[in-house]
Amino acid sequence: MLKVGLVTIGNELLSGFTVDTNSSWIGQSLIESGARISWHLTVRDDFDQIKIALDSVPKYCKALLITGGLGPTHDDITQETIFEYYGIKPVFDEEYWKLLTSKMKLRGRTLPNINKNQAIVPETGKGNVIPNKIGSARGIHIFNNDIDVFVMPGVPKEMKNMMKHTVLPWIYNKTNSKIYVNTIRTTGIMESSLAEKVGDIIQSSENTEIAFLPQFTGVDIRIISSDRVNMEKAQKSINKRVGKKYIYGTDSDSLENVVGQMLLERNLTLSTAESCTGGLLGHRLTNTPGSSSYYLGGVNSYSNEMKINVINVKKTTLDKYGAVSKEVSIEMSRGVRDLLKSDLALSITGVAGPGGGTKKKPVGLVYITLIHNEVLKTKEFIFFKDRLINKKLSSQVALNMIRNYLLND
Amino acid sequence: MLKVGLVTIGNELLSGFTVDTNSSWIGQSLIESGARISWHLTVRDDFDQIKIALDSVPKYCKALLITGGLGPTHDDITQETIFEYYGIKPVFDEEYWKLLTSKMKLRGRTLPNINKNQAIVPETGKGNVIPNKIGSARGIHIFNNDIDVFVMPGVPKEMKNMMKHTVLPWIYNKTNSKIYVNTIRTTGIMESSLAEKVGDIIQSSENTEIAFLPQFTGVDIRIISSDRVNMEKAQKSINKRVGKKYIYGTDSDSLENVVGQMLLERNLTLSTAESCTGGLLGHRLTNTPGSSSYYLGGVNSYSNEMKINVINVKKTTLDKYGAVSKEVSIEMSRGVRDLLKSDLALSITGVAGPGGGTKKKPVGLVYITLIHNEVLKTKEFIFFKDRLINKKLSSQVALNMIRNYLLND
């Protein structure tokens, strides 16, 4: 794999007020082109600091990516420093400056002289500008003897655009190799159980790296290989071993999209009755464009009165079993289904926390019911002490319940 | 300010499959103790790479923080490398090993020998262990001539615990200075308008750094100063100039918490009727513990049928004006208020996108209505083309509408 160095420049990154998401994006996109970040340094917007950074780039790096500090203000000293460091004469690009100023004129504004540095290019033979299809600050590609240097803005959209159109094609041309990356998304199974199930597949897969990426709502299994056949073999074996009960998709699939697609294919409609999740399930379902074709709506029946008056939960059931009970969850699902005349309905009731728990009904206790015609599936869960995690997990489990039901239907 | 170096170790960080949130947390917490990260390097889990990293730490760093690679597996080579690099003899801590094994015995399991490295400590006089109150891997504090080195696990909870109890107190003891950081949270006003309003305050504030942190849902104004009086002066001036119409809180305040508190103080109840946001407003309102005291619930009236049958929107209004209209938004708010008998109600209807837009009703068109007794406030917005951003913005604007209404009520 081609080894690449990365220097990110910016006080905001070091002070922690900006989380550096550029670097992870760059890291991932390089891998698929057969390269990887081997060394990543973050320094302040400061002449000396940037020079120290450039001095310490390891010799094994054959390309160096630099982001940040290319804007027009006094903080933006990256360009000047880079030119000085590599001994390159800056040339003023009259044409580009005319273009920039005329663009601004069209908007009825004058471009301040401070923007002139955005029209600076390297002297001929020492480098190229990298076009910016989105903003006004162009990037620079410097040809150095040992290393090619790519300087880009820190604005994510502009950086990504330059990566896609200039840097990644250059890298791909160097490596001439393609790395295959695939992610299998699971939910409802713990990392350790997954490890037990597929441990031998990980052991026996050649030239293939398999890793678990656990989150609260599920575990992703990432497969990286330089060989498409090996990669597909590993993926197939894992799919077979783990099964559709837990695997809901690949790569950037979301559970709500997958469920939506299944409802659409089966021509079924859904409604929701939420208590402790307060609307999160509906929010997730409607994140999918076109969800109005199958999601008829729902109620956030947060109060008992609303449960009784709107979705017909019986007062006697509430009195006898309490709002967080299997019985109430069943009546909630039936009630909203009948109210909205949907084919299926999902209901969630629970103690989200941090308060409101009792010995018999602790924080984290959640009941979820799925109803479809005469079919009724209710499950009890005991999640965690954290309100937001409990809400997230409840919505995730509810979506996976309906997915599994539709799979086997 | 005391200059601190940071080395984060981990292939996952470089490949981009893990976003490095540890570093931003460390960066922020150092600032408040009068120190700052001046140099941050990320390298792979590899002997040579870690040594190269340690070689390149700038001389001006008086403390070095290292995270990652302290677990029990073959990848976890940080400890061994650090001991070798600084010429420190590893000593096996019999006592701690007994403690670890007996703990595991209590859970009916045996601790594998691979965990023995977690009982290694530096020879006397060369360093201390840093206690781990959460996990089993302890940290190491090495006393070197020029620099104090703190090695911690990469697991965020364990790292944060060690920072709080060991590293930050050590740094505070060195700097003996406190830096004041305060964030003013605004919504409903653009960064450029804010800059115009408070530009002269930024210019005239002594020893005080003021920065804008724009997000889609609002702009945070961050004030950093070594002087409490200057900081409070700047904060007061900004508060006065920008006003409560836009400022909803400080630091980690959320708009939904602030609104909840206001409803609670005024002993008022709220219900919601959501169309394009699909439950997000209810979800946000119920993220606040204790929200059941004022939030009675809501409906996600996604379909026209639900609007008509559940919250009494007139079919003639839908036919005449369409679901995304001022008129329907008013009937939605009135309908849900009457259904749930709440004091106030908020309704949202709009075209979230990416599809569903027309020339007359483009993607991003949203109507929001607040109703309270005879008071009726409706606003029309044209947001963006992105579905998720439109949902977020709609819920934010709705919450700010009720906040402003209660402020002036």
XYZ file of C-alpha atoms in Angstrom, chain B residues 63-347:
285
model
C 4.018 17.240 28.890
C 3.210 14.424 26.496
C -0.103 12.567 26.503
C -0.279 9.202 24.774
C -3.510 7.258 24.213
C -4.269 3.830 22.769
C -2.762 0.376 22.580
C -2.857 -0.515 26.289
C -5.183 -3.525 26.063
C -4.157 -7.175 26.431
C -4.021 -8.300 22.779
C -1.093 -8.634 20.363
C -1.895 -5.224 18.854
C -1.370 -3.521 22.171
C 2.315 -2.716 22.152
C 2.286 0.815 23.518
C 3.473 -0.091 27.022
C 6.412 -2.220 25.947
C 7.542 0.380 23.398
C 7.350 3.250 25.877
C 9.378 1.367 28.514
C 12.055 0.505 25.989
C 12.173 4.034 24.541
C 12.642 5.750 27.899
C 14.966 3.014 29.216
C 12.703 2.008 32.077
C 12.745 -1.491 33.571
C 9.287 -3.105 33.664
C 8.404 -4.596 37.058
C 5.680 -7.194 37.506
C 3.133 -6.111 40.122
C 2.280 -9.379 41.892
C -0.331 -7.678 44.104
C -2.291 -6.190 41.209
C -2.203 -9.455 39.291
C -3.688 -11.263 42.322
C -6.378 -8.604 42.537
C -7.242 -8.948 38.836
C -7.364 -12.763 38.924
C -9.451 -12.881 42.097
C -11.898 -10.389 40.583
C -12.317 -12.675 37.589
C -12.695 -15.727 39.803
C -15.646 -14.042 41.487
C -17.297 -13.947 38.062
C -16.454 -17.622 37.603
C -13.806 -17.007 34.948
C -10.024 -17.372 34.690
C -7.893 -14.475 33.547
C -5.716 -15.482 30.559
C -1.943 -15.003 30.900
C -2.099 -12.577 27.992
C -3.462 -10.050 30.501
C -0.228 -10.169 32.514
C 1.044 -7.014 30.797
C -1.718 -5.112 32.564
C 0.130 -5.725 35.854
C 3.426 -4.198 34.670
C 4.635 -1.057 36.469
C 7.718 1.167 35.987
C 10.730 0.612 38.251
C 10.752 2.785 41.386
C 11.632 6.437 40.860
C 11.063 6.328 37.115
C 7.303 6.592 37.133
C 3.905 5.767 38.641
C 0.882 3.836 37.570
C -2.260 5.866 36.884
C -5.223 4.119 38.543
C -8.071 2.950 36.329
C -11.369 3.236 38.170
C -13.350 1.740 35.295
C -11.303 -0.885 33.395
C -8.376 -3.179 34.035
C -5.603 -1.467 32.013
C -3.839 1.074 34.198
C -2.081 4.137 32.817
C 1.568 5.083 33.289
C 3.067 8.408 34.327
C 6.760 8.549 33.416
C 9.105 11.120 34.950
C 11.583 12.050 32.259
C 14.093 14.872 32.592
C 12.586 17.244 30.073
C 9.039 16.037 29.805
C 6.392 14.227 31.824
C 4.761 11.442 29.863
C 1.221 10.188 30.566
C 0.139 6.972 28.861
C -3.595 6.180 28.860
C -5.976 3.681 27.209
C -7.907 4.727 24.101
C -11.278 3.710 25.603
C -12.922 7.133 26.041
C -14.440 6.489 29.479
C -11.175 5.162 30.926
C -9.092 7.932 29.353
C -11.455 10.647 30.626
C -11.385 9.202 34.116
C -7.570 9.228 34.201
C -7.478 12.759 32.787
C -9.862 14.020 35.470
C -8.214 12.319 38.423
C -4.532 12.362 37.502
C -3.487 14.335 34.438
C -5.555 17.522 34.749
C -4.709 17.988 38.465
C -0.998 17.555 37.587
C -1.292 20.149 34.806
C -3.257 22.570 36.928
C -0.575 22.254 39.591
C 2.067 23.201 36.996
C 0.228 26.087 35.368
C -1.509 27.327 38.479
C -3.669 29.291 36.090
C -7.253 29.031 35.179
C -8.662 29.881 31.776
C -12.298 30.879 31.549
C -14.293 29.442 28.681
C -17.903 30.322 28.067
C -20.234 29.634 25.185
C -23.267 31.735 24.306
C -25.781 29.727 22.282
C -27.873 31.501 19.654
C -30.440 30.435 17.093
C -32.393 32.246 14.398
C -29.615 34.664 13.439
C -26.872 34.245 10.833
C -23.154 34.352 11.571
C -22.662 37.462 9.419
C -25.437 39.357 11.227
C -23.941 38.376 14.565
C -20.514 39.549 13.387
C -21.999 42.911 12.455
C -23.754 43.240 15.792
C -20.789 42.441 18.015
C -17.766 43.227 15.824
C -16.715 46.208 17.955
C -17.016 44.162 21.170
C -14.636 41.580 19.711
C -12.215 44.375 18.711
C -12.216 46.062 22.096
C -12.127 43.035 24.418
C -8.739 42.731 26.107
C -7.013 39.373 26.599
C -10.147 37.737 25.330
C -10.638 35.529 22.307
C -14.126 35.493 20.792
C -15.047 33.062 18.028
C -18.193 32.108 16.102
C -19.030 28.420 15.705
C -21.784 28.172 13.102
C -24.023 25.115 12.702
C -27.196 24.644 10.705
C -29.376 25.086 13.778
C -27.615 28.136 15.207
C -24.345 29.880 15.954
C -22.419 29.436 19.193
C -20.245 32.333 20.360
C -17.225 31.129 22.322
C -15.374 33.437 24.711
C -11.970 32.418 26.103
C -10.036 34.571 28.541
C -7.404 34.269 31.228
C -9.200 36.997 33.123
C -12.588 36.357 34.642
C -13.539 40.036 34.732
C -12.729 40.595 31.046
C -14.581 37.444 30.129
C -17.710 38.428 32.035
C -17.560 41.935 30.599
C -17.443 40.579 27.043
C -20.227 38.120 27.777
C -22.446 40.811 29.262
C -21.889 43.160 26.300
C -22.681 40.406 23.801
C -25.789 39.333 25.731
C -27.043 42.918 25.739
C -26.317 43.509 22.072
C -27.706 40.251 20.669
C -30.618 39.880 23.067
C -32.773 37.041 24.311
C -34.621 36.798 21.019
C -31.624 34.894 19.670
C -29.699 33.797 22.783
C -31.296 30.756 24.374
C -28.596 29.597 26.745
C -24.957 28.965 27.542
C -22.519 26.054 27.291
C -24.329 22.735 26.948
C -27.878 24.107 27.285
C -30.236 22.653 24.713
C -33.192 24.519 23.294
C -35.578 21.721 24.319
C -34.365 21.879 27.940
C -34.752 25.644 28.046
C -38.269 25.478 26.613
C -39.162 22.679 29.040
C -37.973 24.722 31.995
C -40.035 27.720 30.868
C -43.194 25.622 30.502
C -42.600 24.096 33.924
C -42.148 27.491 35.587
C -45.323 28.814 33.984
C -47.254 25.610 34.729
C -48.277 25.226 31.075
C -48.727 22.065 29.009
C -47.850 21.493 25.367
C -48.871 19.146 22.560
C -47.522 18.775 19.019
C -48.845 17.959 15.563
C -46.080 17.075 13.134
C -46.243 16.329 9.468
C -42.877 16.682 7.689
C -40.810 16.320 10.880
C -42.523 12.973 11.555
C -41.904 12.947 15.315
C -38.588 14.758 15.641
C -40.122 17.620 17.639
C -41.697 15.155 20.096
C -38.435 13.217 20.248
C -36.483 16.354 21.152
C -39.026 17.494 23.738
C -38.904 14.079 25.418
C -35.094 14.006 25.509
C -35.446 16.157 28.621
C -35.954 14.078 31.790
C -39.221 14.978 33.461
C -40.794 16.227 30.225
C -43.981 14.294 31.028
C -44.850 17.152 33.439
C -45.517 19.523 30.533
C -45.502 17.530 27.286
C -48.816 15.717 26.938
C -47.925 14.074 23.644
C -48.492 14.597 19.963
C -49.519 13.195 16.644
C -47.375 12.517 13.599
C -50.167 13.220 11.174
C -48.232 12.153 8.146
C -51.228 11.236 5.987
C -54.183 13.451 5.087
C -56.560 10.850 6.503
C -54.887 11.149 9.881
C -55.073 14.933 9.735
C -58.801 14.697 9.040
C -59.783 11.809 11.315
C -57.596 12.404 14.347
C -56.978 16.135 14.636
C -59.991 17.411 12.810
C -58.389 19.202 9.859
C -61.205 19.942 7.407
C -61.163 18.082 4.131
C -62.229 21.278 2.391
C -59.181 23.106 3.800
C -56.878 20.333 2.561
C -58.530 20.365 -0.849
C -58.456 24.132 -1.181
C -55.010 24.968 0.212
C -53.085 21.669 0.212
C -51.455 19.863 3.146
C -48.516 22.260 3.145
C -50.265 25.551 3.821
C -50.755 28.146 6.496
C -54.404 27.178 6.786
C -53.743 23.481 7.419
C -50.972 24.274 9.880
C -53.418 26.405 11.890
C -56.061 23.667 11.912
C -53.435 21.101 12.939
C -52.372 23.129 15.955
C -55.942 23.824 16.995
C -56.920 20.192 16.455
C -54.175 18.668 18.559
C -54.654 21.282 21.297
C -58.365 20.425 21.521
C -57.699 16.679 21.326
C -55.157 16.624 24.147
C -56.547 19.610 26.084
C -53.115 21.167 26.375
C -52.547 24.868 27.027
C -50.299 25.333 23.986
C -49.779 23.434 20.766
C -47.167 23.535 18.019
C -47.728 22.264 14.484
